[in-house]
Coordinates of C-alpha atoms in Angstrom, one line a residue:
Chain P
M1 CA 145.7 158.6 264.8
P2 CA 147.1 155.6 262.9
I3 CA 145.4 154.5 259.8
V4 CA 144.9 150.9 261.0
E5 CA 144.3 150.4 264.7
Y6 CA 145.2 147.0 266.2
D7 CA 144.1 145.5 269.5
A8 CA 145.4 146.6 272.9
A9 CA 148.2 144.0 273.1
I10 CA 149.6 144.7 269.7
E11 CA 149.3 148.5 270.1
E12 CA 151.1 148.2 273.5
A13 CA 153.9 146.2 271.9
L14 CA 154.2 148.7 269.0
K15 CA 154.5 151.6 271.4
K16 CA 157.2 149.9 273.4
I17 CA 159.2 148.7 270.4
T18 CA 159.1 152.1 268.6
R19 CA 160.6 153.7 271.7
L20 CA 163.5 151.3 271.4
L21 CA 164.2 152.0 267.7
T22 CA 166.8 154.7 267.3
A23 CA 168.3 154.1 263.8
E24 CA 167.2 155.6 260.5
Y25 CA 164.9 153.3 258.6
R26 CA 163.2 155.4 255.9
L27 CA 159.9 153.7 256.9
S28 CA 157.8 154.9 259.9
L29 CA 158.9 153.3 263.2
R30 CA 155.4 152.0 263.7
F31 CA 155.7 150.1 260.4
V32 CA 159.2 148.8 261.2
A33 CA 157.7 147.5 264.5
L34 CA 154.8 145.9 262.7
L35 CA 157.2 144.1 260.3
L36 CA 159.2 142.9 263.3
L37 CA 156.1 141.5 264.9
Q38 CA 155.0 139.9 261.6
G39 CA 158.3 138.0 261.6
D40 CA 160.1 139.7 258.7
E41 CA 163.5 137.8 258.8
E42 CA 165.4 140.3 256.7
L43 CA 164.3 143.3 258.8
R44 CA 164.9 141.5 262.1
L45 CA 168.5 140.9 261.0
R46 CA 168.9 144.6 260.1
V47 CA 167.4 145.8 263.3
S48 CA 169.5 143.4 265.4
I49 CA 172.6 144.9 263.9
L50 CA 171.5 148.6 263.9
E51 CA 170.1 148.6 267.4
G52 CA 172.8 146.5 269.0
E53 CA 172.3 146.3 272.8
R54 CA 168.6 147.2 272.5
W55 CA 167.9 144.2 270.3
P56 CA 167.5 141.6 273.1
E57 CA 164.8 143.8 274.7
I58 CA 163.0 144.2 271.4
Q59 CA 163.2 140.4 270.9
E60 CA 161.7 139.9 274.3
L61 CA 158.8 142.2 273.5
I62 CA 158.2 140.4 270.2
G63 CA 158.2 137.0 272.0
Q64 CA 155.8 138.2 274.7
T65 CA 153.3 139.5 272.2
E66 CA 153.6 136.3 270.1
R67 CA 152.7 134.2 273.2
Q68 CA 149.4 136.0 273.7
Y69 CA 148.0 134.7 270.4
A70 CA 147.0 131.3 269.2
Q71 CA 147.7 132.2 265.6
P72 CA 150.9 133.7 264.2
L73 CA 151.1 137.5 264.6
N74 CA 151.5 137.9 260.8
Y75 CA 148.0 136.4 260.4
V76 CA 146.5 138.5 263.2
I77 CA 147.9 141.8 261.8
T78 CA 146.8 140.9 258.3
M79 CA 143.3 140.2 259.6
Y80 CA 143.1 143.7 261.2
R81 CA 144.2 145.3 257.9
Q82 CA 141.7 143.4 255.9
Q83 CA 139.0 144.4 258.4
K84 CA 140.0 148.0 257.9
A85 CA 140.0 147.5 254.1
N86 CA 136.5 146.0 254.2
Q87 CA 135.3 148.9 256.3
I88 CA 136.8 151.5 253.9
A89 CA 135.4 149.6 250.9
A90 CA 131.9 149.6 252.5
Q91 CA 132.2 153.4 252.9
C92 CA 133.6 154.2 249.5
V93 CA 132.5 151.6 247.0
S94 CA 129.0 151.1 245.8
E95 CA 128.1 148.3 243.5
Q96 CA 124.9 148.0 241.5
A97 CA 124.5 144.9 239.5
K98 CA 124.6 146.5 236.0
G99 CA 126.9 144.3 234.1
N100 CA 127.6 144.4 230.5
R101 CA 124.9 142.1 229.2
W102 CA 126.3 141.7 225.6
G103 CA 129.8 141.1 226.9
E104 CA 128.5 138.4 229.3
I105 CA 126.4 136.7 226.6
I106 CA 129.3 136.5 224.1
S107 CA 131.7 135.5 226.9
F108 CA 129.4 132.5 227.7
Y109 CA 129.2 131.4 224.1
T110 CA 133.0 131.6 223.6
M111 CA 133.4 129.0 226.4
W112 CA 130.5 126.7 225.7
P113 CA 132.0 123.9 223.6
V114 CA 129.0 123.7 221.2
T115 CA 129.4 127.3 220.1
G116 CA 133.0 127.8 221.3
V117 CA 134.6 125.4 218.8
P118 CA 132.9 127.0 215.8
I119 CA 133.9 130.5 217.1
L120 CA 137.5 129.2 217.5
L121 CA 137.4 127.8 213.9
A122 CA 136.0 131.1 212.7
V123 CA 138.8 133.0 214.5
L124 CA 141.4 130.7 213.1
Y125 CA 139.9 130.9 209.6
L126 CA 139.6 134.7 209.5
G127 CA 142.7 135.6 211.6
L128 CA 145.2 132.9 210.6
Y129 CA 144.1 131.7 207.2
Q130 CA 142.6 134.9 205.6
F131 CA 144.7 137.6 207.3
V132 CA 148.0 135.9 208.0
G133 CA 148.0 133.3 205.2
R134 CA 146.3 135.0 202.3
F135 CA 147.0 138.6 203.1
G136 CA 150.4 138.5 204.9
A137 CA 152.0 135.5 203.2
G138 CA 150.2 136.0 199.9
V139 CA 149.6 139.6 199.0
L140 CA 152.3 141.3 201.1
V141 CA 155.0 138.7 200.4
D142 CA 154.3 138.8 196.7
Y143 CA 154.5 142.6 196.6
L144 CA 157.7 142.8 198.7
E145 CA 159.4 139.9 196.9
N146 CA 158.6 140.7 193.3
S147 CA 158.0 144.4 193.2
I148 CA 160.7 145.5 195.6
F149 CA 163.5 142.9 196.0
A150 CA 163.4 141.1 192.7
A151 CA 162.7 144.2 190.7
Y152 CA 165.0 146.8 192.4
I153 CA 167.2 145.8 195.3
N154 CA 168.7 142.5 194.2
P155 CA 169.7 143.6 190.7
V156 CA 171.1 146.9 192.0
V157 CA 173.1 145.1 194.7
D158 CA 174.4 142.6 192.2
Q159 CA 175.3 145.3 189.8
L160 CA 177.1 147.4 192.4
L161 CA 179.0 144.4 193.6
E162 CA 179.9 143.6 190.0
L163 CA 181.2 147.1 189.5
Y164 CA 183.1 147.7 192.8
L165 CA 184.1 144.3 194.2
P166 CA 186.5 142.3 192.1
W167 CA 186.6 139.4 194.6
E168 CA 184.1 136.6 193.8
A169 CA 184.1 135.3 197.3
V170 CA 183.2 138.6 198.9
R171 CA 180.6 139.2 196.2
A172 CA 179.0 135.9 197.1
L173 CA 178.9 136.9 200.8
I174 CA 176.8 140.0 200.1
G175 CA 174.9 139.3 196.9
G176 CA 174.2 136.4 194.6
E177 CA 172.1 133.4 195.5
Y178 CA 172.9 133.2 199.2
G179 CA 174.2 136.6 200.0
I180 CA 173.5 138.5 203.2
I181 CA 171.5 141.1 201.4
T182 CA 170.0 139.1 198.6
L183 CA 169.1 136.1 200.8
G184 CA 169.4 137.1 204.5
F185 CA 167.7 140.5 204.2
R186 CA 165.3 139.4 201.5
Y187 CA 164.0 136.5 203.5
A188 CA 163.8 138.5 206.7
I189 CA 162.1 141.6 205.2
A190 CA 160.2 140.2 202.3
I191 CA 159.0 136.9 203.5
V192 CA 159.2 136.6 207.3
L193 CA 158.4 140.1 208.3
P194 CA 155.0 140.4 206.6
V195 CA 153.9 137.0 207.9
V196 CA 155.1 137.6 211.5
G197 CA 153.8 141.1 211.4
T198 CA 150.3 140.1 210.4
F199 CA 150.4 137.3 213.0
F200 CA 151.4 139.7 215.7
I201 CA 148.5 142.1 214.8
A202 CA 146.0 139.2 214.9
F203 CA 147.4 137.9 218.2
S204 CA 147.3 141.4 219.7
I205 CA 143.7 141.8 218.7
L206 CA 142.8 138.6 220.5
E207 CA 144.9 139.5 223.5
D208 CA 143.3 143.0 223.9
S209 CA 139.8 141.7 223.4
G210 CA 140.1 139.3 226.4
Y211 CA 139.4 136.2 224.1
L212 CA 142.6 134.3 225.1
P213 CA 141.6 133.5 228.7
R214 CA 138.3 132.2 227.4
L215 CA 140.0 130.1 224.8
A216 CA 142.1 128.7 227.7
M217 CA 138.8 127.7 229.5
L218 CA 137.4 126.2 226.3
T219 CA 140.5 124.1 225.5
D220 CA 141.3 123.1 229.1
G221 CA 139.9 119.6 228.6
I222 CA 142.0 118.9 225.5
F223 CA 145.1 120.2 227.1
K224 CA 144.5 118.1 230.3
A225 CA 144.7 115.0 228.0
I226 CA 148.2 115.9 227.0
G227 CA 149.4 116.7 230.5
L228 CA 148.9 120.5 230.3
N229 CA 146.0 122.7 231.2
G230 CA 144.2 125.6 229.6
R231 CA 146.9 128.0 230.6
A232 CA 149.2 126.4 227.9
V233 CA 146.9 127.8 225.2
I234 CA 148.8 131.1 225.4
P235 CA 152.3 129.7 224.5
M236 CA 150.7 127.3 222.0
V237 CA 148.9 130.1 220.1
L238 CA 152.0 132.3 220.4
G239 CA 153.9 129.3 219.0
L240 CA 151.8 129.6 215.8
G241 CA 153.6 133.0 215.5
C242 CA 157.1 132.3 216.7
G243 CA 158.2 129.2 218.4
T244 CA 161.2 131.0 219.9
M245 CA 159.1 133.5 221.7
A246 CA 156.6 130.8 222.7
T247 CA 159.3 128.7 224.3
M248 CA 160.3 131.7 226.4
V249 CA 156.7 132.2 227.4
T250 CA 156.5 128.5 228.7
R251 CA 157.9 130.1 231.8
T252 CA 154.4 131.2 232.7
L253 CA 153.4 127.5 233.2
E254 CA 153.4 126.3 236.8
T255 CA 155.4 123.1 236.9
R256 CA 158.6 121.9 235.4
R257 CA 156.7 119.0 233.8
E258 CA 154.3 121.3 232.0
R259 CA 157.1 123.5 230.8
L260 CA 158.9 120.5 229.4
I261 CA 155.9 119.1 227.6
A262 CA 155.0 122.5 226.2
A263 CA 158.6 123.1 225.0
F264 CA 158.6 119.6 223.4
L265 CA 155.3 120.1 221.6
L266 CA 156.3 123.5 220.4
A267 CA 159.5 122.1 218.9
L268 CA 157.7 119.2 217.3
A269 CA 154.3 119.9 216.1
V270 CA 153.5 123.6 216.3
P271 CA 154.4 125.3 213.1
C272 CA 155.5 129.0 213.4
S273 CA 153.8 131.7 211.3
A274 CA 156.6 131.8 208.8
Q275 CA 156.2 128.1 208.1
L276 CA 152.4 128.2 208.4
G277 CA 152.0 131.1 206.0
L278 CA 154.2 129.5 203.4
I279 CA 152.8 126.0 203.9
M280 CA 149.3 127.6 203.5
A281 CA 150.5 129.3 200.3
L282 CA 152.0 126.0 199.2
L283 CA 149.1 123.7 199.9
A284 CA 146.0 126.0 199.8
V285 CA 145.4 125.2 196.2
H286 CA 145.4 121.5 197.0
P287 CA 142.6 121.0 199.6
A288 CA 143.2 117.3 199.9
A289 CA 147.0 117.7 200.6
L290 CA 146.2 120.5 203.1
G291 CA 143.7 118.1 204.8
I292 CA 146.3 115.3 205.0
W293 CA 148.9 117.8 206.4
I294 CA 146.5 119.0 209.1
A295 CA 145.6 115.5 210.0
V296 CA 149.2 114.3 210.2
I297 CA 150.3 117.3 212.3
G298 CA 147.3 117.2 214.5
T299 CA 147.7 113.5 215.2
T300 CA 151.3 113.9 216.0
F301 CA 150.5 116.8 218.4
I302 CA 147.9 114.8 220.3
A303 CA 149.8 111.5 220.2
A304 CA 153.1 113.0 221.2
G305 CA 151.5 115.0 224.0
T306 CA 149.5 112.1 225.4
L307 CA 152.6 109.9 225.3
A308 CA 154.7 112.6 227.0
A309 CA 152.0 113.0 229.7
R310 CA 152.1 109.3 230.4
L311 CA 155.8 109.0 230.4
L312 CA 156.6 112.0 232.5
P313 CA 155.6 111.6 236.2
G314 CA 154.0 114.4 238.0
E315 CA 150.7 116.0 239.1
Q316 CA 148.2 117.9 237.2
P317 CA 148.3 121.4 238.5
V318 CA 145.0 123.1 239.4
F319 CA 143.9 125.5 236.8
Y320 CA 142.8 129.0 237.9
L321 CA 142.6 132.0 235.7
E322 CA 141.0 135.4 236.2
L323 CA 138.6 136.3 233.4
P324 CA 138.9 139.9 232.3
P325 CA 135.8 141.4 230.8
L326 CA 135.4 141.0 227.0
R327 CA 135.8 144.3 225.2
L328 CA 136.3 145.7 221.8
P329 CA 140.0 145.9 221.1
K330 CA 141.5 149.4 221.0
A331 CA 143.4 150.2 217.8
G332 CA 146.1 152.0 219.7
N333 CA 146.7 149.2 222.2
V334 CA 146.8 146.6 219.4
L335 CA 149.2 148.6 217.3
T336 CA 151.6 149.3 220.2
K337 CA 151.5 145.6 221.3
A338 CA 152.1 144.4 217.7
Y339 CA 154.8 147.0 217.3
T340 CA 156.8 146.1 220.4
R341 CA 156.6 142.4 219.5
M342 CA 157.9 143.2 216.0
H343 CA 160.5 145.5 217.3
W344 CA 161.8 142.6 219.5
Y345 CA 161.6 140.2 216.6
I346 CA 163.6 142.4 214.3
L347 CA 166.3 143.1 216.9
E348 CA 166.6 139.4 217.7
V349 CA 166.0 137.8 214.3
L350 CA 167.7 140.0 211.7
P351 CA 171.2 139.4 213.2
L352 CA 170.4 135.7 213.1
F353 CA 169.4 135.8 209.5
V354 CA 172.6 137.7 208.6
A355 CA 174.6 135.1 210.7
A356 CA 172.9 132.2 208.9
S357 CA 173.7 133.8 205.6
A358 CA 177.3 134.1 206.6
L359 CA 177.3 130.5 207.8
I360 CA 175.8 129.2 204.5
W361 CA 178.4 131.3 202.7
L362 CA 181.2 129.8 204.7
G363 CA 179.8 126.3 204.2
K364 CA 179.7 126.9 200.5
M365 CA 183.2 128.4 200.3
T366 CA 184.7 125.5 202.2
G367 CA 182.7 122.9 200.4
A368 CA 181.1 121.6 203.7
F369 CA 177.8 122.7 202.4
R370 CA 178.1 120.7 199.2
S371 CA 179.2 117.5 201.0
L372 CA 176.3 117.8 203.4
L373 CA 173.9 118.2 200.5
T374 CA 175.4 115.2 198.7
L375 CA 175.1 113.3 202.0
L376 CA 171.4 114.1 202.2
Q377 CA 170.6 113.6 198.5
P378 CA 170.1 109.8 198.8
L379 CA 167.7 110.4 201.7
M380 CA 165.7 112.7 199.4
G381 CA 165.5 109.9 196.9
V382 CA 164.0 107.6 199.5
L383 CA 161.4 110.2 200.3
G384 CA 160.5 110.6 196.7
L385 CA 161.8 114.2 196.6
P386 CA 164.1 115.8 194.0
P387 CA 167.8 116.0 195.0
E388 CA 167.7 119.8 195.2
S389 CA 165.2 119.7 198.0
A390 CA 168.1 118.7 200.3
K391 CA 168.9 122.4 200.3
I392 CA 165.6 123.1 202.0
F393 CA 166.4 120.9 205.0
V394 CA 169.9 122.1 205.3
F395 CA 168.5 125.7 205.4
G396 CA 165.9 124.5 207.8
F397 CA 168.7 123.7 210.2
F398 CA 169.7 127.4 210.3
R399 CA 166.1 128.6 210.5
R400 CA 162.9 126.8 210.1
D401 CA 161.5 129.7 208.1
Y402 CA 164.5 129.6 205.9
G403 CA 163.6 126.1 204.9
A404 CA 160.0 127.1 204.3
A405 CA 161.1 130.0 202.2
G406 CA 163.4 127.7 200.3
L407 CA 160.4 125.5 199.6
Y408 CA 158.5 128.4 198.4
D409 CA 161.3 129.3 196.0
M410 CA 161.2 125.7 194.6
M411 CA 157.4 125.9 194.3
Q412 CA 157.7 129.1 192.3
T413 CA 160.0 127.5 189.8
G414 CA 157.7 124.5 189.5
G415 CA 160.2 122.0 190.9
L416 CA 157.7 119.9 193.0
D417 CA 154.4 118.1 192.4
T418 CA 151.7 118.1 195.0
H419 CA 152.7 114.7 196.5
Q420 CA 156.2 116.0 196.9
K421 CA 155.0 119.4 198.3
L422 CA 153.0 117.5 201.0
V423 CA 155.9 115.3 202.0
A424 CA 158.3 118.2 202.2
A425 CA 155.8 120.3 204.1
I426 CA 155.2 117.6 206.7
I427 CA 158.9 116.9 207.3
L428 CA 159.7 120.6 207.5
T429 CA 156.9 121.2 210.0
L430 CA 158.0 118.5 212.3
F431 CA 161.7 119.0 211.7
V432 CA 164.1 120.3 214.3
P433 CA 163.3 123.8 215.6
C434 CA 165.3 126.7 214.2
I435 CA 168.6 127.6 215.8
A436 CA 167.0 130.4 217.9
Q437 CA 164.3 128.2 219.3
F438 CA 166.9 125.5 220.0
A439 CA 169.0 128.1 221.8
V440 CA 166.1 129.1 224.0
M441 CA 165.3 125.5 224.8
V442 CA 168.9 125.0 226.0
K443 CA 168.6 128.1 228.0
E444 CA 165.3 127.3 229.6
R445 CA 165.5 123.5 229.9
G446 CA 169.2 122.7 229.8
W447 CA 171.4 120.9 227.3
A448 CA 170.3 117.3 228.2
V449 CA 166.6 118.0 227.7
A450 CA 167.1 120.1 224.6
G451 CA 169.5 117.5 223.1
A452 CA 167.1 114.7 223.8
I453 CA 164.2 116.6 222.2
G454 CA 166.3 117.3 219.1
A455 CA 167.5 113.6 219.0
F456 CA 163.9 112.5 219.0
I457 CA 162.5 115.0 216.5
F458 CA 165.2 114.7 213.8
P459 CA 164.6 111.0 212.9
F460 CA 160.9 111.2 213.7
A461 CA 160.3 114.0 211.1
F462 CA 161.9 112.0 208.4
I463 CA 160.2 108.7 209.4
T464 CA 156.8 110.4 209.4
G465 CA 157.5 112.0 206.0
Y466 CA 158.6 108.6 204.7
T467 CA 155.5 106.9 206.1
V468 CA 153.2 109.4 204.4
H469 CA 155.1 109.1 201.1
R470 CA 154.9 105.3 201.1
G471 CA 151.4 105.3 202.4
L472 CA 150.2 107.5 199.6
M473 CA 152.1 105.3 197.1
L474 CA 150.6 102.0 198.5
L475 CA 147.1 103.4 198.6
Q476 CA 147.7 104.8 195.1
V477 CA 146.5 108.2 196.1
I478 CA 147.1 110.7 193.5
L479 CA 146.9 114.3 194.7
E480 CA 145.7 117.0 192.4
Chain D
M1 CA 168.7 161.7 235.8
A2 CA 170.6 161.8 239.0
N3 CA 169.0 165.0 240.4
L4 CA 165.5 164.4 239.3
K5 CA 162.7 163.8 241.8
K6 CA 162.0 160.1 241.9
I7 CA 158.4 158.8 241.6
F8 CA 157.9 155.1 242.3
L9 CA 155.0 153.2 240.7
T10 CA 153.9 150.4 242.9
G11 CA 151.0 147.9 242.8
M12 CA 149.9 144.4 242.6
P13 CA 150.4 142.5 239.4
N14 CA 147.8 143.1 236.6
V15 CA 146.6 146.5 237.7
G16 CA 147.7 148.3 234.6
K17 CA 150.9 149.7 236.1
S18 CA 153.0 149.2 233.0
V19 CA 150.4 151.0 230.9
L20 CA 150.4 153.9 233.3
F21 CA 154.2 154.0 233.2
N22 CA 154.1 154.2 229.5
R23 CA 151.5 156.9 229.5
L24 CA 153.7 159.0 231.9
T25 CA 157.0 158.4 230.2
G26 CA 155.9 158.0 226.6
A27 CA 158.2 155.0 226.3
Y28 CA 156.8 151.5 225.7
V29 CA 157.3 148.3 227.6
T30 CA 155.3 145.2 226.7
V31 CA 151.8 145.2 228.2
S32 CA 150.2 141.8 228.7
N33 CA 147.1 140.2 230.2
Y34 CA 149.0 137.3 231.8
P35 CA 150.9 137.4 235.0
G36 CA 154.5 137.8 235.5
T37 CA 155.4 140.1 232.7
T38 CA 156.8 143.0 234.7
V39 CA 159.9 141.2 235.9
D40 CA 162.4 143.9 235.1
I41 CA 162.5 147.4 236.5
S42 CA 161.8 150.0 234.0
C43 CA 162.9 153.6 234.5
G44 CA 161.8 156.5 232.4
K45 CA 161.7 160.3 232.4
A46 CA 158.4 162.1 232.5
Y47 CA 157.9 165.7 231.7
I48 CA 155.1 166.9 233.9
M49 CA 153.9 170.5 233.7
G50 CA 157.4 172.0 233.2
E51 CA 159.3 169.7 235.4
N52 CA 161.2 166.4 234.7
F53 CA 160.7 163.5 237.0
E54 CA 162.3 160.1 237.1
I55 CA 159.6 157.4 237.0
I56 CA 160.5 153.9 238.3
D57 CA 158.2 151.0 237.6
T58 CA 158.6 148.4 240.3
P59 CA 157.8 144.7 240.1
G60 CA 154.3 143.8 241.2
L61 CA 153.9 142.8 244.8
Y62 CA 151.1 141.6 247.1
T63 CA 152.6 142.6 250.5
L64 CA 155.3 144.7 251.9
M65 CA 156.6 141.7 253.9
P66 CA 158.4 140.1 251.0
I67 CA 157.8 136.5 250.0
T68 CA 158.9 136.5 246.5
E69 CA 162.1 137.8 244.9
E70 CA 160.1 140.5 243.1
E71 CA 158.6 141.8 246.3
R72 CA 162.0 141.9 247.9
V73 CA 163.3 143.9 245.0
T74 CA 160.5 146.4 245.3
R75 CA 161.0 146.9 249.1
H76 CA 164.7 147.3 248.6
L77 CA 164.1 150.0 246.1
L78 CA 161.7 151.8 248.3
L79 CA 164.2 151.6 251.2
K80 CA 167.3 152.5 249.3
E81 CA 166.1 155.5 247.2
A82 CA 164.4 158.5 248.6
P83 CA 161.1 158.7 246.8
F84 CA 159.7 162.1 246.1
L85 CA 156.4 160.3 245.8
V86 CA 155.1 156.7 245.7
V87 CA 152.2 156.4 243.2
H88 CA 150.4 153.3 244.3
V89 CA 148.2 151.8 241.6
V90 CA 145.1 149.7 242.4
D91 CA 142.5 148.0 240.3
G92 CA 139.1 149.8 240.7
K93 CA 137.2 146.5 240.1
N94 CA 138.8 144.9 243.2
L95 CA 139.3 147.8 245.6
R96 CA 138.5 145.6 248.7
R97 CA 141.3 143.1 247.7
M98 CA 143.7 145.9 246.9
L99 CA 143.3 148.0 250.0
P100 CA 145.4 146.0 252.5
L101 CA 148.6 146.8 250.5
A102 CA 147.6 150.4 250.2
L103 CA 147.1 150.5 253.9
Q104 CA 150.6 149.0 254.5
L105 CA 152.1 151.7 252.3
R106 CA 150.1 154.3 254.2
E107 CA 151.5 152.9 257.4
T108 CA 155.1 153.3 256.1
E109 CA 154.4 157.1 256.0
L110 CA 156.2 157.3 252.7
P111 CA 154.8 160.2 250.5
L112 CA 151.9 158.4 248.9
M113 CA 149.3 159.0 246.2
L114 CA 146.7 156.4 245.3
V115 CA 145.7 155.8 241.7
V116 CA 142.5 153.8 241.3
N117 CA 142.9 152.5 237.8
M118 CA 140.8 150.5 235.3
M119 CA 137.8 152.7 236.2
D120 CA 136.3 152.1 232.7
E121 CA 135.9 148.4 233.5
A122 CA 134.8 149.1 237.0
R123 CA 132.1 151.4 235.8
A124 CA 131.0 148.9 233.2
L125 CA 130.5 146.5 236.1
G126 CA 128.4 149.1 237.9
I127 CA 131.0 149.9 240.5
A128 CA 131.2 153.5 241.7
I129 CA 134.0 154.8 244.0
N130 CA 133.6 157.8 246.2
K131 CA 136.9 159.5 245.7
L132 CA 136.6 162.3 248.2
K133 CA 135.6 159.9 251.0
L134 CA 138.6 157.7 250.1
E135 CA 140.9 160.7 250.3
E136 CA 139.4 161.7 253.6
I137 CA 139.9 158.3 255.2
L138 CA 143.3 157.6 253.8
G139 CA 144.6 161.1 254.1
V140 CA 146.4 160.9 250.7
P141 CA 145.5 162.3 247.2
V142 CA 143.4 159.8 245.2
V143 CA 143.1 159.9 241.4
L144 CA 140.6 157.8 239.3
T145 CA 142.0 156.7 235.9
A146 CA 141.6 154.4 233.0
A147 CA 145.1 154.4 231.8
A148 CA 144.5 152.1 228.8
Q149 CA 141.9 154.7 227.6
N150 CA 144.2 157.6 228.5
K151 CA 141.5 158.9 230.9
G152 CA 142.3 160.7 234.1
M153 CA 146.0 161.1 233.1
G154 CA 145.7 164.9 233.1
E155 CA 144.4 165.0 236.6
L156 CA 147.2 162.6 237.7
R157 CA 149.8 164.9 236.2
G158 CA 148.2 167.8 237.9
R159 CA 148.1 166.2 241.3
I160 CA 151.8 165.1 240.9
H161 CA 152.7 168.7 239.9
A162 CA 150.8 170.1 242.9
Y163 CA 152.1 167.6 245.4
R164 CA 153.5 169.3 248.4
R165 CA 153.3 172.7 246.8
I166 CA 149.8 173.7 247.8

């Protein structure tokens, strides 16, 4: 007896059609006949070829059956299957309203704005500021930078090069100030990896706990104002980790318009974890400067989003998201998720760092780098920054985190005062996305869009930096 | 891998199919809560009670009459290769919604096993599933699992090992 029984007319048609099927289909003839009745174009084509002269008769049977129903056969057949499914579920599934009371209570509070916003702030403070900023970008970076690279690897590399490579140019490619190992590997492993690694751990904990969909519900209203909806919270939060990865994830948004707005905001006003961690380290000791930075970036985010939403025509898609139950994250799941993300990151990013180092080396050898720096130096003067800081922005071209790391280097040597740190941090945050993110933007949105976004962001970052610089001067604000 | 028996993992999106795949093969592909992550087809080797199998993780689908590209890919795979076994994964929390696809697979008469996954979450919601009754009605082996918690995997391996050898 077949698992699902249909009504007499359909059963009759199935019986007749299966008798006419002679080819080998790998699926049961009854199912092939069902798909034919349901109107499966691909299969109809195949059967018409395989059955040849019998096809007209099959077609006739399909037509006859179709004419007996007011609704499409696909709908009728689906209804019978659903009926059977309901019947089985009634026999095999028993539900008793038990429910995880604690989970439901917490779930409610994470989505109710009055408590949800403080919970979000606490999550950001603990996860982002304490764990990624203080622990990742502070403790871990210090250790890897000073105790491993500065103390052992760099001197050893430089000494070995000194001993075995007589050519200055090749030595500069591998070691020295901008070498592949001393700069490329050092930045990737000692500065970016701990920051991105701790971020991925924090993100995986949130993901595994089921908090993210609730955050999407909570922030839906804010995102609606900027032409997106709560669903965009996932790429945006991910963007705080890595803008490149987040730009790829904008694919999960429903409309082209949303994807465009999200990619634009990610490129403009969402700092990635490498930047964020270093900017935190840079400005954490100056609360007023940190406050101004947050205000400027936040305002830019909202203003640019609102403007983009106004300028780009299109509809607001309806927001629907399934809420998985809240649960305690499992250590194993969190670690594997964080591990796969880091694995992907290292495979994708390390070569880029090496390539960027090589590019900088090339630029330095040919003198192109120097002329570019000289070109940017007057601009630095206008912004009230020391001429050497041009280096930061040129690096920022190659990778945003390079720029941030360069800034960090300057801070360590005491080359900037608080005012200058703030201006540099703002420009660097808004500045063009790193090469990788730009490449993904081109891939996802096309040259025209990516180019337009870049052409807007580049001057905008410097103008904003200049405005803040002049504003602070005019108001005679002295930052401690 | 050419001569190994092929096991196809099928199921709707978000039923924990990727986790199950990783548990069986030991390899790891990204697991996520949001839809659309299983776009590529992952293949892996599973060593189950003394025998190697090839496990193929197919893109998520809602029906066997394809609408999306991913559903088309899955049906093509099922038609092209000769599966030793199709392991169909469903979400224990939503069995009623999941069953129509399982019924379609049953109608194809491909060798089928049903895995009711996410049973930890289902139980937390007070849902109980009568496995024996389900096996009796569907006429295929049924295994209850919570793959994320690594629960029920031993039974699943046992049932795969014993399949058609009883």
